[in-house]
Short mmCIF file of C-alpha atoms in Angstrom, two decimals:
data_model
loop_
_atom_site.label_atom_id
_atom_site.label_comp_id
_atom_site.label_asym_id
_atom_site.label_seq_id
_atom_site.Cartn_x
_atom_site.Cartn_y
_atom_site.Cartn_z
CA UNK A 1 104.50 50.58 16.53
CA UNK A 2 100.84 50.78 15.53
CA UNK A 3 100.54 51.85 11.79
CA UNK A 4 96.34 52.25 10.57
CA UNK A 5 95.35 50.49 13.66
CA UNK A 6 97.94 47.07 12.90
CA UNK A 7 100.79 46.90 15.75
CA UNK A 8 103.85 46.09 13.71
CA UNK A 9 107.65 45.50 14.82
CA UNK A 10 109.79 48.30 14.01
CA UNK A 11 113.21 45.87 13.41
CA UNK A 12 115.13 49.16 14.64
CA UNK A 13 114.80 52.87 15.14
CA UNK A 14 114.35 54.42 11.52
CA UNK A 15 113.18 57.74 9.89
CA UNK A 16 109.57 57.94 8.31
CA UNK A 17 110.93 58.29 5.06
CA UNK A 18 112.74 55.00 5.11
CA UNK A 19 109.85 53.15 6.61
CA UNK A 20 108.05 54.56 3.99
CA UNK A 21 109.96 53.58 1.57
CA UNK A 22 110.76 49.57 2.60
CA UNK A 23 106.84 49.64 2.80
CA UNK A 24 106.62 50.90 -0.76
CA UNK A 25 104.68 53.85 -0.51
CA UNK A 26 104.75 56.24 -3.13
CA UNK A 27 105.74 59.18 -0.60
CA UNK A 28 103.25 61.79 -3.09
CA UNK A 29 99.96 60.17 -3.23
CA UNK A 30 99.58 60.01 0.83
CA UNK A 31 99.28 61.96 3.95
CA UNK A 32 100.89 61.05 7.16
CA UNK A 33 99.59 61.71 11.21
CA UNK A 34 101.94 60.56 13.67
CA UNK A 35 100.58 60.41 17.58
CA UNK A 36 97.72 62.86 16.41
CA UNK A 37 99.67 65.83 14.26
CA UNK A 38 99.91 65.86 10.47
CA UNK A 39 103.85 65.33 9.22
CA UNK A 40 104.47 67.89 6.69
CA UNK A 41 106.43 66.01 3.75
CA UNK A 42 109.59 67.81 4.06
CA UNK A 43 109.72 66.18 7.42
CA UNK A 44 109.58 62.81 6.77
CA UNK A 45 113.31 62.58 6.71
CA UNK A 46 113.95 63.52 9.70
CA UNK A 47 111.06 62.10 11.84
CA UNK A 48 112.53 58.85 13.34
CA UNK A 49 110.08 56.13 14.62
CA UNK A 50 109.78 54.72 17.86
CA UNK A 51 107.78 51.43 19.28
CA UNK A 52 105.20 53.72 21.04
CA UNK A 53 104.32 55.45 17.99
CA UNK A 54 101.37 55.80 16.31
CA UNK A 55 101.12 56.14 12.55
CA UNK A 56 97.40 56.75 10.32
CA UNK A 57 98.92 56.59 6.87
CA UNK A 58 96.68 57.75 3.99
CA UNK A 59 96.98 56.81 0.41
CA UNK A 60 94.98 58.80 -2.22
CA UNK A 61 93.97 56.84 -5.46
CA UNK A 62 93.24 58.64 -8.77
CA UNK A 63 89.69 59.74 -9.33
CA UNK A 64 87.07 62.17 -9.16
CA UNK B 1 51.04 80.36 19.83
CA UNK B 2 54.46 81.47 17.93
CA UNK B 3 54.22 79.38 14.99
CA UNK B 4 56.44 80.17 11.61
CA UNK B 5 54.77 80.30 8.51
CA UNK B 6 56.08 80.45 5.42
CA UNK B 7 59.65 82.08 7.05
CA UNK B 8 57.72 84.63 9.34
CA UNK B 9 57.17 84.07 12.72
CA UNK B 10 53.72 84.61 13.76
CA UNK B 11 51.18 84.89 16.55
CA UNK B 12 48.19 82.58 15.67
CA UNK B 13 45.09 81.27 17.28
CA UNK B 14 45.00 78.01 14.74
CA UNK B 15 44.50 74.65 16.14
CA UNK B 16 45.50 72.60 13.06
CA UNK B 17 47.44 72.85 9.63
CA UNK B 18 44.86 72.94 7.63
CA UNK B 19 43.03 75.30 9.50
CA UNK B 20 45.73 77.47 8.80
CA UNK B 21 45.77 76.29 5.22
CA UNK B 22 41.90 77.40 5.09
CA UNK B 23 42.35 81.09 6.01
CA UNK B 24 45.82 81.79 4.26
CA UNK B 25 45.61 79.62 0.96
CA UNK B 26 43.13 77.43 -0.88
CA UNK B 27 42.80 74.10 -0.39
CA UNK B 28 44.77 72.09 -3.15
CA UNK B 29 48.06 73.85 -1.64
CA UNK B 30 50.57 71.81 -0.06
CA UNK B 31 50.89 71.55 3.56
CA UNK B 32 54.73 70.94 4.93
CA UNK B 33 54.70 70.81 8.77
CA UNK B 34 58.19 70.91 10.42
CA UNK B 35 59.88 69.23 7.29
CA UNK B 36 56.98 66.53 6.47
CA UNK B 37 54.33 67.48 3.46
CA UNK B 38 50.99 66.35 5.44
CA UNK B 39 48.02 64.82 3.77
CA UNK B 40 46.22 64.43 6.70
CA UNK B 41 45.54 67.38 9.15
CA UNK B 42 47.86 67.85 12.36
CA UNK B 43 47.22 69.78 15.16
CA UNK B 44 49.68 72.44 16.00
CA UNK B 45 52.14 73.35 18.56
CA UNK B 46 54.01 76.38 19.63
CA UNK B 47 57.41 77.22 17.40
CA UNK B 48 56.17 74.67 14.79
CA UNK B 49 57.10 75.46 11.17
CA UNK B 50 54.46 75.49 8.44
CA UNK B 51 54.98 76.06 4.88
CA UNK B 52 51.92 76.51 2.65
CA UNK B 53 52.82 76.37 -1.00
CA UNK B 54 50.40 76.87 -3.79
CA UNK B 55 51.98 75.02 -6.32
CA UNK B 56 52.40 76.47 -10.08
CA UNK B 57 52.57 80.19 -8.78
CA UNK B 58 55.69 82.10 -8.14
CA UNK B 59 55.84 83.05 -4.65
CA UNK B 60 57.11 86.29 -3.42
CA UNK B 61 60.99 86.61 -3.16
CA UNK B 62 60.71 86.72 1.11
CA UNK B 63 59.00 83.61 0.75
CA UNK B 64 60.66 81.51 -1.41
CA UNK B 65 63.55 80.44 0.21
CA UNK B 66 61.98 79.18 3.14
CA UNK B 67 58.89 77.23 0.45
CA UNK B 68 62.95 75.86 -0.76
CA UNK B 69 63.77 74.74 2.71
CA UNK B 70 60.38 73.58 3.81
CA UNK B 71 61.51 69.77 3.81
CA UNK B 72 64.33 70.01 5.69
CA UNK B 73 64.25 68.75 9.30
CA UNK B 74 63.74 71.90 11.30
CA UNK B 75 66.46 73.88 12.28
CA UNK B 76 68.29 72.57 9.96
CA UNK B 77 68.56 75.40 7.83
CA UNK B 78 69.22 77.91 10.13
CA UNK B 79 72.66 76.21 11.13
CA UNK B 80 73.93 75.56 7.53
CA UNK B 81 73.61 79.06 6.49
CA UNK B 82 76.14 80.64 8.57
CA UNK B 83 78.28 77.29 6.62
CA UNK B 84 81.10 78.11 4.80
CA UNK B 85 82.57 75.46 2.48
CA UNK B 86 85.34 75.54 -0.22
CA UNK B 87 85.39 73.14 -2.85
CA UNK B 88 88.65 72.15 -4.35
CA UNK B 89 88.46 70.76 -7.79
CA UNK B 90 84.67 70.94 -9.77
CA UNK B 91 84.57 67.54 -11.63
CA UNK B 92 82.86 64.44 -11.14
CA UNK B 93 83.05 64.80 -6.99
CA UNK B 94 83.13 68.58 -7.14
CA UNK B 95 80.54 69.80 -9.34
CA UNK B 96 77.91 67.26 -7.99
CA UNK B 97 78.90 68.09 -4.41
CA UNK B 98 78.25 72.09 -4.99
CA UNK B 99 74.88 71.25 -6.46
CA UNK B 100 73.87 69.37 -3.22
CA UNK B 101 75.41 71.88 -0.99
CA UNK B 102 73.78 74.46 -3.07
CA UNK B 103 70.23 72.34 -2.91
CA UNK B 104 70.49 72.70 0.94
CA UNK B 105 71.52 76.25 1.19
CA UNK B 106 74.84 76.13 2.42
CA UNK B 107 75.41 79.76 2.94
CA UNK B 108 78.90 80.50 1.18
CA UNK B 109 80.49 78.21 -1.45
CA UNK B 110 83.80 78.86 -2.85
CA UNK B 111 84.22 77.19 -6.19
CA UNK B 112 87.86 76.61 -7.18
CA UNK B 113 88.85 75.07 -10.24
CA UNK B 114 91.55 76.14 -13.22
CA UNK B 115 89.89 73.90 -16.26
CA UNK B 116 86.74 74.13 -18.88
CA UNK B 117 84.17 72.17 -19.47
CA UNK B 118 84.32 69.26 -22.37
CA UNK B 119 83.11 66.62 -23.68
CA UNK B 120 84.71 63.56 -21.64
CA UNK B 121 83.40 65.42 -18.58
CA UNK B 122 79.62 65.22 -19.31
CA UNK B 123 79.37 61.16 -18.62
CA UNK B 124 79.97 62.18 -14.41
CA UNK B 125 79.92 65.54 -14.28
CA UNK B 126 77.05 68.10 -13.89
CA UNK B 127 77.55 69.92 -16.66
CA UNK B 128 75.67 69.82 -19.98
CA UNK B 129 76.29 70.01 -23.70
CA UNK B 130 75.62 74.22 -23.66
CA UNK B 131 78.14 74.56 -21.45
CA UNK B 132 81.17 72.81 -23.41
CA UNK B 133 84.42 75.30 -23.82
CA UNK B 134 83.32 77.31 -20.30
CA UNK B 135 85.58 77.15 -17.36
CA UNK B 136 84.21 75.34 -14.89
CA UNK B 137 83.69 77.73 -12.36
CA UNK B 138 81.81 79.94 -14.41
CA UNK B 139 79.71 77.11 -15.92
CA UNK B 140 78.62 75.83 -12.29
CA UNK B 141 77.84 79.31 -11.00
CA UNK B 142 75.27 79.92 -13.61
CA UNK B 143 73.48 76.43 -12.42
CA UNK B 144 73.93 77.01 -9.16
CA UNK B 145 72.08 80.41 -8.74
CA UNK B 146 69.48 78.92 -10.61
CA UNK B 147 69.07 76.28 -7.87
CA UNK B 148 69.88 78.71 -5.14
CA UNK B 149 70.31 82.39 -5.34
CA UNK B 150 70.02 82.50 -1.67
CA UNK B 151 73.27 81.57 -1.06
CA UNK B 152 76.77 83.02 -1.64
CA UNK B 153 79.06 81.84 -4.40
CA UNK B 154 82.60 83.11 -5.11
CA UNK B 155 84.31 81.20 -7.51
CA UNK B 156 88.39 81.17 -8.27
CA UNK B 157 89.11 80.12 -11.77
CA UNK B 158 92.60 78.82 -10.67
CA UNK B 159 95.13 75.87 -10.33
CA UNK B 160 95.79 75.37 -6.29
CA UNK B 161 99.15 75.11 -5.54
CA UNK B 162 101.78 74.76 -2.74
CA UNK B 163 101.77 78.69 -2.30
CA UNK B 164 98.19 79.51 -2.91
CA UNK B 165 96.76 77.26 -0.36
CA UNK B 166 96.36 79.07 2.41
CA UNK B 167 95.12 82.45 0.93
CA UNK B 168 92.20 80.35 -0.76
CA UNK B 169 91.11 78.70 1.93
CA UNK B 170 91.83 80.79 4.72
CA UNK B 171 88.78 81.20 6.51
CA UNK B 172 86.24 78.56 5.71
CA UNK B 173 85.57 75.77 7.80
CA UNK B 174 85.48 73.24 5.62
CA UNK B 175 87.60 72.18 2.11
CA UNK B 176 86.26 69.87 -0.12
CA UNK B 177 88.83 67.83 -1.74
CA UNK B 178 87.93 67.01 -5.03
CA UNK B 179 90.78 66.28 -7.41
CA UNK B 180 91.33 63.64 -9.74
CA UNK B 181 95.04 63.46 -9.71
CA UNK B 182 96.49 61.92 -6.25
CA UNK B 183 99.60 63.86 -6.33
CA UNK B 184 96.74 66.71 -6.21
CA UNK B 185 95.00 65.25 -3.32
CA UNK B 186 97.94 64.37 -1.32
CA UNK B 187 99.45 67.75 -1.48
CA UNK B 188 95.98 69.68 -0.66
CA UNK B 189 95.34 67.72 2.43
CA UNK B 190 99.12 67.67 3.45
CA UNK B 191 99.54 71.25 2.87
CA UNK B 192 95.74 72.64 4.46
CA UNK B 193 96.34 70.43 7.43
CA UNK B 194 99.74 72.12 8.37
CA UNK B 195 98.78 75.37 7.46
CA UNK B 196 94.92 76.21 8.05
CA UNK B 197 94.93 74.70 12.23
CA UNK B 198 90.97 74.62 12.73
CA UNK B 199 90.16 73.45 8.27
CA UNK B 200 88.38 70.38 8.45
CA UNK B 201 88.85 68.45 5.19
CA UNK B 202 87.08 66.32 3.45
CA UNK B 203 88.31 64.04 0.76
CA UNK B 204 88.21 61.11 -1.50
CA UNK B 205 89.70 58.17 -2.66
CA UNK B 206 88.20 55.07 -4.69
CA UNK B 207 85.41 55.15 -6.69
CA UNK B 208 86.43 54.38 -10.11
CA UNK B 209 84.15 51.74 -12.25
CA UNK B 210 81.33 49.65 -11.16
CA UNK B 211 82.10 47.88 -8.10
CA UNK B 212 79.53 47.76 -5.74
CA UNK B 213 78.38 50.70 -4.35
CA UNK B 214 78.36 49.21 -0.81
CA UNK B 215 81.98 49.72 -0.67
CA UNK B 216 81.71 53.54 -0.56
CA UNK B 217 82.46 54.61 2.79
CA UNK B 218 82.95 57.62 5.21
CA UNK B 219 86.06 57.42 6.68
CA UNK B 220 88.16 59.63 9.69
CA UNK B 221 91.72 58.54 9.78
CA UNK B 222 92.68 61.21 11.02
CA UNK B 223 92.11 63.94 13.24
CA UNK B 224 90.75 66.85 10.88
CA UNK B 225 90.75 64.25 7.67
CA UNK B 226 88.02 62.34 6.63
CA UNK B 227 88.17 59.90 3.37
CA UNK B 228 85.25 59.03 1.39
CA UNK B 229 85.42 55.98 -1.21
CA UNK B 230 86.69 52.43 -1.36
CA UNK B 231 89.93 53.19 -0.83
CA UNK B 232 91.42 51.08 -3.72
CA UNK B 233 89.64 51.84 -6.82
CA UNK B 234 91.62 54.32 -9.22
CA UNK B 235 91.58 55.48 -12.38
CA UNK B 236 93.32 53.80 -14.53
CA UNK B 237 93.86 52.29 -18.39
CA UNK B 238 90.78 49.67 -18.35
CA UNK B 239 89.34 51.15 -15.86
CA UNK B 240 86.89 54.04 -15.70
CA UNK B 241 85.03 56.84 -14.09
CA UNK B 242 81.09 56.43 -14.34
CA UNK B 243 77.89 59.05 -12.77
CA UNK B 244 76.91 56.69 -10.30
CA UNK B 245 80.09 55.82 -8.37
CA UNK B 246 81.73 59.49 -8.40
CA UNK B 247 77.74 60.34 -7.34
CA UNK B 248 77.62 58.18 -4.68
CA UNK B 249 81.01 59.11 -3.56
CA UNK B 250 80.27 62.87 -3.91
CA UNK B 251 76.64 62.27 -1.56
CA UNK B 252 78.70 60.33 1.00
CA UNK B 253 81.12 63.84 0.88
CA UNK B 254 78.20 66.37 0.98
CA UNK B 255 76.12 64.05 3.57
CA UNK B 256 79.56 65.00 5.85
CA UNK B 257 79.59 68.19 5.56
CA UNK B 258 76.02 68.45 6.76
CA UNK B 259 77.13 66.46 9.49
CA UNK B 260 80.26 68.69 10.41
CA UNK B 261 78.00 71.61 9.77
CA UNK B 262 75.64 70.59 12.31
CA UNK B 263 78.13 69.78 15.03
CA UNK B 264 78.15 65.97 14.33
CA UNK B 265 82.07 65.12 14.21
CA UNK B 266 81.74 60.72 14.07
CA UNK B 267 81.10 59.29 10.73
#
């Protein structure tokens, strides 16, 4: 799978949310595309991940 | 030869600027040809823009704005007034983004913001000491119609939320993201992305303290998103928000939207 432009290994077919998660993201301070289309949040559990995939994760930092 | 002066196209037999400058003003006034103030005389072409300004007068209200807009590159103008750009949050990124959207004569700003102006603000933020206990949007309304009352302002003196999203922005082509919280940012984009299908946004993250400016940056991760900032640097205990970072951070924002505006889509 190809997460901000890096190919990683996906060890097995998981949900967003978990891959999220084991990558410690803090799942309200970023915004997720997956093969071009936005993820809304409430999704994330559900979405499961595949080798072909293509993930642009986005964390926000405070400031402004 | 069609040549526009001072925002009215005209039929002229003038060879040169300052030929024109000769018959229609004196000649101390200042000579802009197609978004360049001349000190030496050009020869005209057909469709150039001239702008003769005689400086410490007030010109007449049809003339002004385009004496405001004389040093933009031509055409320029014309394209960013049918722009329509919200702005989502008016502190340090906000308020000094409006102002330069304002400068160039965006044609409608919305101004969103739920807060007031005080004291901790005034070290990023353009507002000053007079305008201490105003809300925001009222505060940067007054400044901006004094920069440009050729453009149109609406302001919403609000907190944006999960269910107010898309009646705000509905509509314009572009949002502004300028929060300071990242919970805030993270659920505007999130939210305007899913719900508004042609809203371009354009955001920020990273430009706390007084690392280099070079590390600023324009970014597009993704389709419809673009990022501006270093990407890393938050606020945090020990560690600021200063004028010149959020500034430069807020130019790289407004230098997009021209961009977008004008059709350009790469960073």
């Amino acid at each position: 799978m190809k997460v901000n432009g890096t190919i990683i290994l996906l060890a097995e077919n998981t949900t967003l949310l978990n891959f999220l998660k084991a990558q410690s993201f803090d799942i309200n301070t970023i915004a997720v595309e997956r093969n071009g289309e936005i993820i809304p949040r409430s999704a994330y559990k559900n979405v499961i991940l595949y080798d072909e995939d293509t993930l642009e994760i986005v964390r926000f930092v405070g400031g402004g | 030869m069609i040549i526009e002066i001072n925002g009215k196209k005209m039929d002229l037999t003038y060879q040169t600027a300052f030929e024109a400058r000769e018959q229609i003003g004196n000649e101390t006034d200042i000579v802009i040809l197609n978004g360049f103030q001349i000190e030496n005389d050009c020869k005209l072409s057909a469709n150039d823009t001239l702008t003769i300004i005689r400086k410490g007068t007030m010109p007449k209200k049809a003339e002004l704005e385009s004496m405001m807009m004389a040093r933009h590159t031509p055409t320029v103008h014309k394209r960013i007034k049918k722009g329509k750009v919200a702005i989502a949050g008016l502190g340090g990124l906000g308020s000094n983004i409006a102002v330069m959207l304002a400068r160039i004569g965006v044609g409608e700003l919305l101004l969103v913001d739920f807060d007031i102006v005080e004291p901790s603000n005034l070290n990023r933020q353009n507002y000053y000491i007079s305008h201490l206990g105003m809300p925001k949007t009222v505060a940067l309304n007054k400044q901006l119609k004094e920069i440009n009352p050729f453009i149109k302002i609406e302001t919403q003196n609000k907190k944006v939320t999960e269910a107010n999203i898309l009646e705000l922005f509905n509509g314009y082509d572009i949002i502004c993201e300028a929060f300071d919280q990242p919970e805030a940012k993270s659920m505007l984009v999130n939210l305007a992305l899913n719900q508004l299908p042609n809203i371009k946004i354009v955001s920020a993250s990273g430009m706390a303290g007084y690392e280099s400016s070079n590390l600023i940056k324009t970014m597009k991760p993704m389709k419809r998103l673009y990022v501006c900032g270093d990407m890393e640097n938050g606020a945090e205990i020990g560690k600021g928000l200063m004028a010149p970072r959020v500034q430069i951070c807020a130019g790289h924002q407004a230098n997009l939207v021209l961009r977008l505006l004008l059709g350009i889509e790469d960073i």
